[in-house]
Amino acid sequence: MADIDAGDFGVPARTPAAAASASVAPLPSNPVPSDTHASVSVPDARQSALAELTAADARIKELEAARVIALDIIPGAVPMETYVFPKRCLLLFGAEGPGLSQKALDLADDVVYISQFGSVRSINAGAAAAVAMHAWIAQHAVIGR
């Protein structure tokens, strides 16, 4: 097999003497161009990063404080008309008739029911959701006038 050198590919061949005499430019003391971060100092960047972390931590705590509210007519449930909905909550609705599963009820922080009169024991999930979401809005929404 024939020897191939770099010169065969348009690259000048390097002899050991040429390699030894090749000079290497020194690396700059600051590899990042000075204009890249000219307007942000290290303390400002740290302060900004800490502020972002603090805001993220507060958001996580707010989300962790959210409560799961089940809507179902079962013994021990609280009437929706007297219940104070938390600002952050997840509302669970069951199917008309059977309601929520026992597992869903066990996972809920509170169980609330929509007061009904007469022979009606349940309303469909869409109607229940509309009533419950309106109750939350009445307690928490800021409506511009």
PDB file of C-alpha atoms in Angstrom:
ATOM      1  CA  MET A   1       0.000   0.000   0.000  1.00  0.00           C
ATOM      2  CA  ALA A   2       1.382   3.400  -0.953  1.00  0.00           C
ATOM      3  CA  ASP A   3       2.131   5.941   1.722  1.00  0.00           C
ATOM      4  CA  ILE A   4      -0.214   8.910   1.680  1.00  0.00           C
ATOM      5  CA  ASP A   5       0.826  12.216   3.120  1.00  0.00           C
ATOM      6  CA  ALA A   6      -1.174  15.350   3.837  1.00  0.00           C
ATOM      7  CA  GLY A   7       0.155  16.972   0.653  1.00  0.00           C
ATOM      8  CA  ASP A   8      -1.969  14.552  -1.366  1.00  0.00           C
ATOM      9  CA  PHE A   9      -5.103  16.327  -0.037  1.00  0.00           C
ATOM     10  CA  GLY A  10      -3.987  19.908  -0.674  1.00  0.00           C
ATOM     11  CA  VAL A  11      -2.551  20.296   2.809  1.00  0.00           C
ATOM     12  CA  PRO A  12       1.160  21.168   2.969  1.00  0.00           C
ATOM     13  CA  ALA A  13       3.214  18.292   4.305  1.00  0.00           C
ATOM     14  CA  ARG A  14       4.787  18.895   7.696  1.00  0.00           C
ATOM     15  CA  THR A  15       8.200  17.661   8.398  1.00  0.00           C
ATOM     16  CA  PRO A  16       9.289  16.981  11.949  1.00  0.00           C
ATOM     17  CA  ALA A  17      11.491  20.089  11.774  1.00  0.00           C
ATOM     18  CA  ALA A  18       8.573  22.229  10.576  1.00  0.00           C
ATOM     19  CA  ALA A  19       6.350  20.903  13.339  1.00  0.00           C
ATOM     20  CA  ALA A  20       8.971  21.688  15.961  1.00  0.00           C
ATOM     21  CA  SER A  21       9.427  25.215  14.704  1.00  0.00           C
ATOM     22  CA  ALA A  22       5.700  25.984  14.413  1.00  0.00           C
ATOM     23  CA  SER A  23       4.683  28.649  16.840  1.00  0.00           C
ATOM     24  CA  VAL A  24       1.496  28.441  18.889  1.00  0.00           C
ATOM     25  CA  ALA A  25      -0.313  31.647  19.673  1.00  0.00           C
ATOM     26  CA  PRO A  26      -0.879  32.132  23.396  1.00  0.00           C
ATOM     27  CA  LEU A  27      -4.445  31.840  24.649  1.00  0.00           C
ATOM     28  CA  PRO A  28      -5.981  35.140  25.692  1.00  0.00           C
ATOM     29  CA  SER A  29      -6.275  35.676  29.430  1.00  0.00           C
ATOM     30  CA  ASN A  30     -10.026  36.261  29.039  1.00  0.00           C
ATOM     31  CA  PRO A  31     -11.420  33.834  26.449  1.00  0.00           C
ATOM     32  CA  VAL A  32     -14.840  35.596  26.404  1.00  0.00           C
ATOM     33  CA  PRO A  33     -14.877  38.790  24.355  1.00  0.00           C
ATOM     34  CA  SER A  34     -15.138  41.784  26.630  1.00  0.00           C
ATOM     35  CA  ASP A  35     -18.254  43.143  24.895  1.00  0.00           C
ATOM     36  CA  THR A  36     -20.261  39.920  25.422  1.00  0.00           C
ATOM     37  CA  HIS A  37     -21.102  40.609  29.080  1.00  0.00           C
ATOM     38  CA  ALA A  38     -20.086  44.218  29.274  1.00  0.00           C
ATOM     39  CA  SER A  39     -23.352  45.416  30.789  1.00  0.00           C
ATOM     40  CA  VAL A  40     -23.788  42.637  33.386  1.00  0.00           C
ATOM     41  CA  SER A  41     -21.329  42.310  36.224  1.00  0.00           C
ATOM     42  CA  VAL A  42     -20.856  39.031  38.079  1.00  0.00           C
ATOM     43  CA  PRO A  43     -22.594  40.280  41.266  1.00  0.00           C
ATOM     44  CA  ASP A  44     -25.558  41.542  39.185  1.00  0.00           C
ATOM     45  CA  ALA A  45     -25.802  38.181  37.408  1.00  0.00           C
ATOM     46  CA  ARG A  46     -25.759  36.343  40.726  1.00  0.00           C
ATOM     47  CA  GLN A  47     -28.403  38.661  42.156  1.00  0.00           C
ATOM     48  CA  SER A  48     -30.565  38.124  39.090  1.00  0.00           C
ATOM     49  CA  ALA A  49     -30.141  34.334  39.308  1.00  0.00           C
ATOM     50  CA  LEU A  50     -30.995  34.384  43.030  1.00  0.00           C
ATOM     51  CA  ALA A  51     -34.095  36.475  42.328  1.00  0.00           C
ATOM     52  CA  GLU A  52     -35.208  33.964  39.678  1.00  0.00           C
ATOM     53  CA  LEU A  53     -34.638  31.060  42.082  1.00  0.00           C
ATOM     54  CA  THR A  54     -36.572  32.828  44.827  1.00  0.00           C
ATOM     55  CA  ALA A  55     -39.480  33.484  42.447  1.00  0.00           C
ATOM     56  CA  ALA A  56     -39.457  29.857  41.255  1.00  0.00           C
ATOM     57  CA  ASP A  57     -39.388  28.606  44.847  1.00  0.00           C
ATOM     58  CA  ALA A  58     -42.347  30.826  45.739  1.00  0.00           C
ATOM     59  CA  ARG A  59     -44.266  29.521  42.713  1.00  0.00           C
ATOM     60  CA  ILE A  60     -43.565  25.905  43.709  1.00  0.00           C
ATOM     61  CA  LYS A  61     -44.782  26.582  47.259  1.00  0.00           C
ATOM     62  CA  GLU A  62     -47.923  28.220  45.886  1.00  0.00           C
ATOM     63  CA  LEU A  63     -48.646  25.216  43.679  1.00  0.00           C
ATOM     64  CA  GLU A  64     -47.942  22.780  46.518  1.00  0.00           C
ATOM     65  CA  ALA A  65     -50.461  24.668  48.650  1.00  0.00           C
ATOM     66  CA  ALA A  66     -53.213  24.040  46.068  1.00  0.00           C
ATOM     67  CA  ARG A  67     -56.016  21.896  47.408  1.00  0.00           C
ATOM     68  CA  VAL A  68     -58.050  19.172  45.733  1.00  0.00           C
ATOM     69  CA  ILE A  69     -61.777  19.774  46.152  1.00  0.00           C
ATOM     70  CA  ALA A  70     -64.138  16.918  45.292  1.00  0.00           C
ATOM     71  CA  LEU A  71     -67.743  17.708  44.427  1.00  0.00           C
ATOM     72  CA  ASP A  72     -70.066  14.885  45.395  1.00  0.00           C
ATOM     73  CA  ILE A  73     -73.154  14.382  47.530  1.00  0.00           C
ATOM     74  CA  ILE A  74     -71.887  12.044  50.232  1.00  0.00           C
ATOM     75  CA  PRO A  75     -72.182  11.977  54.027  1.00  0.00           C
ATOM     76  CA  GLY A  76     -69.790  14.486  55.579  1.00  0.00           C
ATOM     77  CA  ALA A  77     -69.623  16.749  52.507  1.00  0.00           C
ATOM     78  CA  VAL A  78     -69.976  20.504  53.067  1.00  0.00           C
ATOM     79  CA  PRO A  79     -72.624  22.534  51.224  1.00  0.00           C
ATOM     80  CA  MET A  80     -70.984  24.602  48.488  1.00  0.00           C
ATOM     81  CA  GLU A  81     -72.965  27.678  49.538  1.00  0.00           C
ATOM     82  CA  THR A  82     -71.112  27.813  52.874  1.00  0.00           C
ATOM     83  CA  TYR A  83     -67.723  26.584  51.644  1.00  0.00           C
ATOM     84  CA  VAL A  84     -64.838  28.996  51.169  1.00  0.00           C
ATOM     85  CA  PHE A  85     -62.951  27.820  48.106  1.00  0.00           C
ATOM     86  CA  PRO A  86     -59.164  28.125  48.308  1.00  0.00           C
ATOM     87  CA  LYS A  87     -57.661  30.501  45.761  1.00  0.00           C
ATOM     88  CA  ARG A  88     -55.588  27.633  44.334  1.00  0.00           C
ATOM     89  CA  CYS A  89     -57.610  24.465  43.896  1.00  0.00           C
ATOM     90  CA  LEU A  90     -58.383  21.610  41.577  1.00  0.00           C
ATOM     91  CA  LEU A  91     -62.056  20.690  41.325  1.00  0.00           C
ATOM     92  CA  LEU A  92     -62.940  17.008  40.841  1.00  0.00           C
ATOM     93  CA  PHE A  93     -66.289  16.002  39.381  1.00  0.00           C
ATOM     94  CA  GLY A  94     -67.695  12.511  39.129  1.00  0.00           C
ATOM     95  CA  ALA A  95     -70.066  10.972  36.652  1.00  0.00           C
ATOM     96  CA  GLU A  96     -73.773  11.654  37.070  1.00  0.00           C
ATOM     97  CA  GLY A  97     -75.215   8.924  39.240  1.00  0.00           C
ATOM     98  CA  PRO A  98     -72.194   7.059  40.620  1.00  0.00           C
ATOM     99  CA  GLY A  99     -70.231  10.215  41.503  1.00  0.00           C
ATOM    100  CA  LEU A 100     -66.514  10.032  42.302  1.00  0.00           C
ATOM    101  CA  SER A 101     -64.563   6.864  43.024  1.00  0.00           C
ATOM    102  CA  GLN A 102     -63.541   6.114  46.585  1.00  0.00           C
ATOM    103  CA  LYS A 103     -59.883   6.670  45.609  1.00  0.00           C
ATOM    104  CA  ALA A 104     -60.698  10.154  44.288  1.00  0.00           C
ATOM    105  CA  LEU A 105     -62.590  10.962  47.491  1.00  0.00           C
ATOM    106  CA  ASP A 106     -59.662   9.693  49.585  1.00  0.00           C
ATOM    107  CA  LEU A 107     -57.228  11.941  47.691  1.00  0.00           C
ATOM    108  CA  ALA A 108     -59.407  15.041  48.067  1.00  0.00           C
ATOM    109  CA  ASP A 109     -58.631  17.626  50.717  1.00  0.00           C
ATOM    110  CA  ASP A 110     -62.309  18.573  51.045  1.00  0.00           C
ATOM    111  CA  VAL A 111     -65.619  17.259  49.706  1.00  0.00           C
ATOM    112  CA  VAL A 112     -68.304  19.761  48.772  1.00  0.00           C
ATOM    113  CA  TYR A 113     -71.820  19.298  47.431  1.00  0.00           C
ATOM    114  CA  ILE A 114     -74.181  21.517  45.478  1.00  0.00           C
ATOM    115  CA  SER A 115     -77.415  21.944  47.420  1.00  0.00           C
ATOM    116  CA  GLN A 116     -80.405  20.526  45.584  1.00  0.00           C
ATOM    117  CA  PHE A 117     -84.050  20.409  46.574  1.00  0.00           C
ATOM    118  CA  GLY A 118     -86.836  18.047  45.674  1.00  0.00           C
ATOM    119  CA  SER A 119     -86.259  14.581  44.260  1.00  0.00           C
ATOM    120  CA  VAL A 120     -83.035  15.428  42.368  1.00  0.00           C
ATOM    121  CA  ARG A 121     -79.948  13.762  43.805  1.00  0.00           C
ATOM    122  CA  SER A 122     -77.440  14.600  41.073  1.00  0.00           C
ATOM    123  CA  ILE A 123     -76.913  16.882  38.117  1.00  0.00           C
ATOM    124  CA  ASN A 124     -74.699  16.192  35.141  1.00  0.00           C
ATOM    125  CA  ALA A 125     -70.969  16.903  35.429  1.00  0.00           C
ATOM    126  CA  GLY A 126     -71.067  19.855  33.014  1.00  0.00           C
ATOM    127  CA  ALA A 127     -73.768  21.637  35.008  1.00  0.00           C
ATOM    128  CA  ALA A 128     -72.008  20.865  38.301  1.00  0.00           C
ATOM    129  CA  ALA A 129     -68.715  22.210  36.915  1.00  0.00           C
ATOM    130  CA  ALA A 130     -70.401  25.417  35.766  1.00  0.00           C
ATOM    131  CA  VAL A 131     -72.037  25.969  39.158  1.00  0.00           C
ATOM    132  CA  ALA A 132     -68.839  25.209  41.104  1.00  0.00           C
ATOM    133  CA  MET A 133     -66.596  27.341  38.894  1.00  0.00           C
ATOM    134  CA  HIS A 134     -69.019  30.234  39.223  1.00  0.00           C
ATOM    135  CA  ALA A 135     -68.923  29.848  43.019  1.00  0.00           C
ATOM    136  CA  TRP A 136     -65.089  30.052  42.866  1.00  0.00           C
ATOM    137  CA  ILE A 137     -65.300  33.126  40.614  1.00  0.00           C
ATOM    138  CA  ALA A 138     -67.746  34.820  42.981  1.00  0.00           C
ATOM    139  CA  GLN A 139     -65.224  34.394  45.809  1.00  0.00           C
ATOM    140  CA  HIS A 140     -61.906  35.096  44.044  1.00  0.00           C
ATOM    141  CA  ALA A 141     -62.156  36.782  40.642  1.00  0.00           C
ATOM    142  CA  VAL A 142     -61.381  40.443  40.271  1.00  0.00           C
ATOM    143  CA  ILE A 143     -63.749  41.730  37.656  1.00  0.00           C
ATOM    144  CA  GLY A 144     -62.988  45.150  36.202  1.00  0.00           C
ATOM    145  CA  ARG A 145     -65.850  47.595  36.179  1.00  0.00           C
TER     146      ARG A 145
END
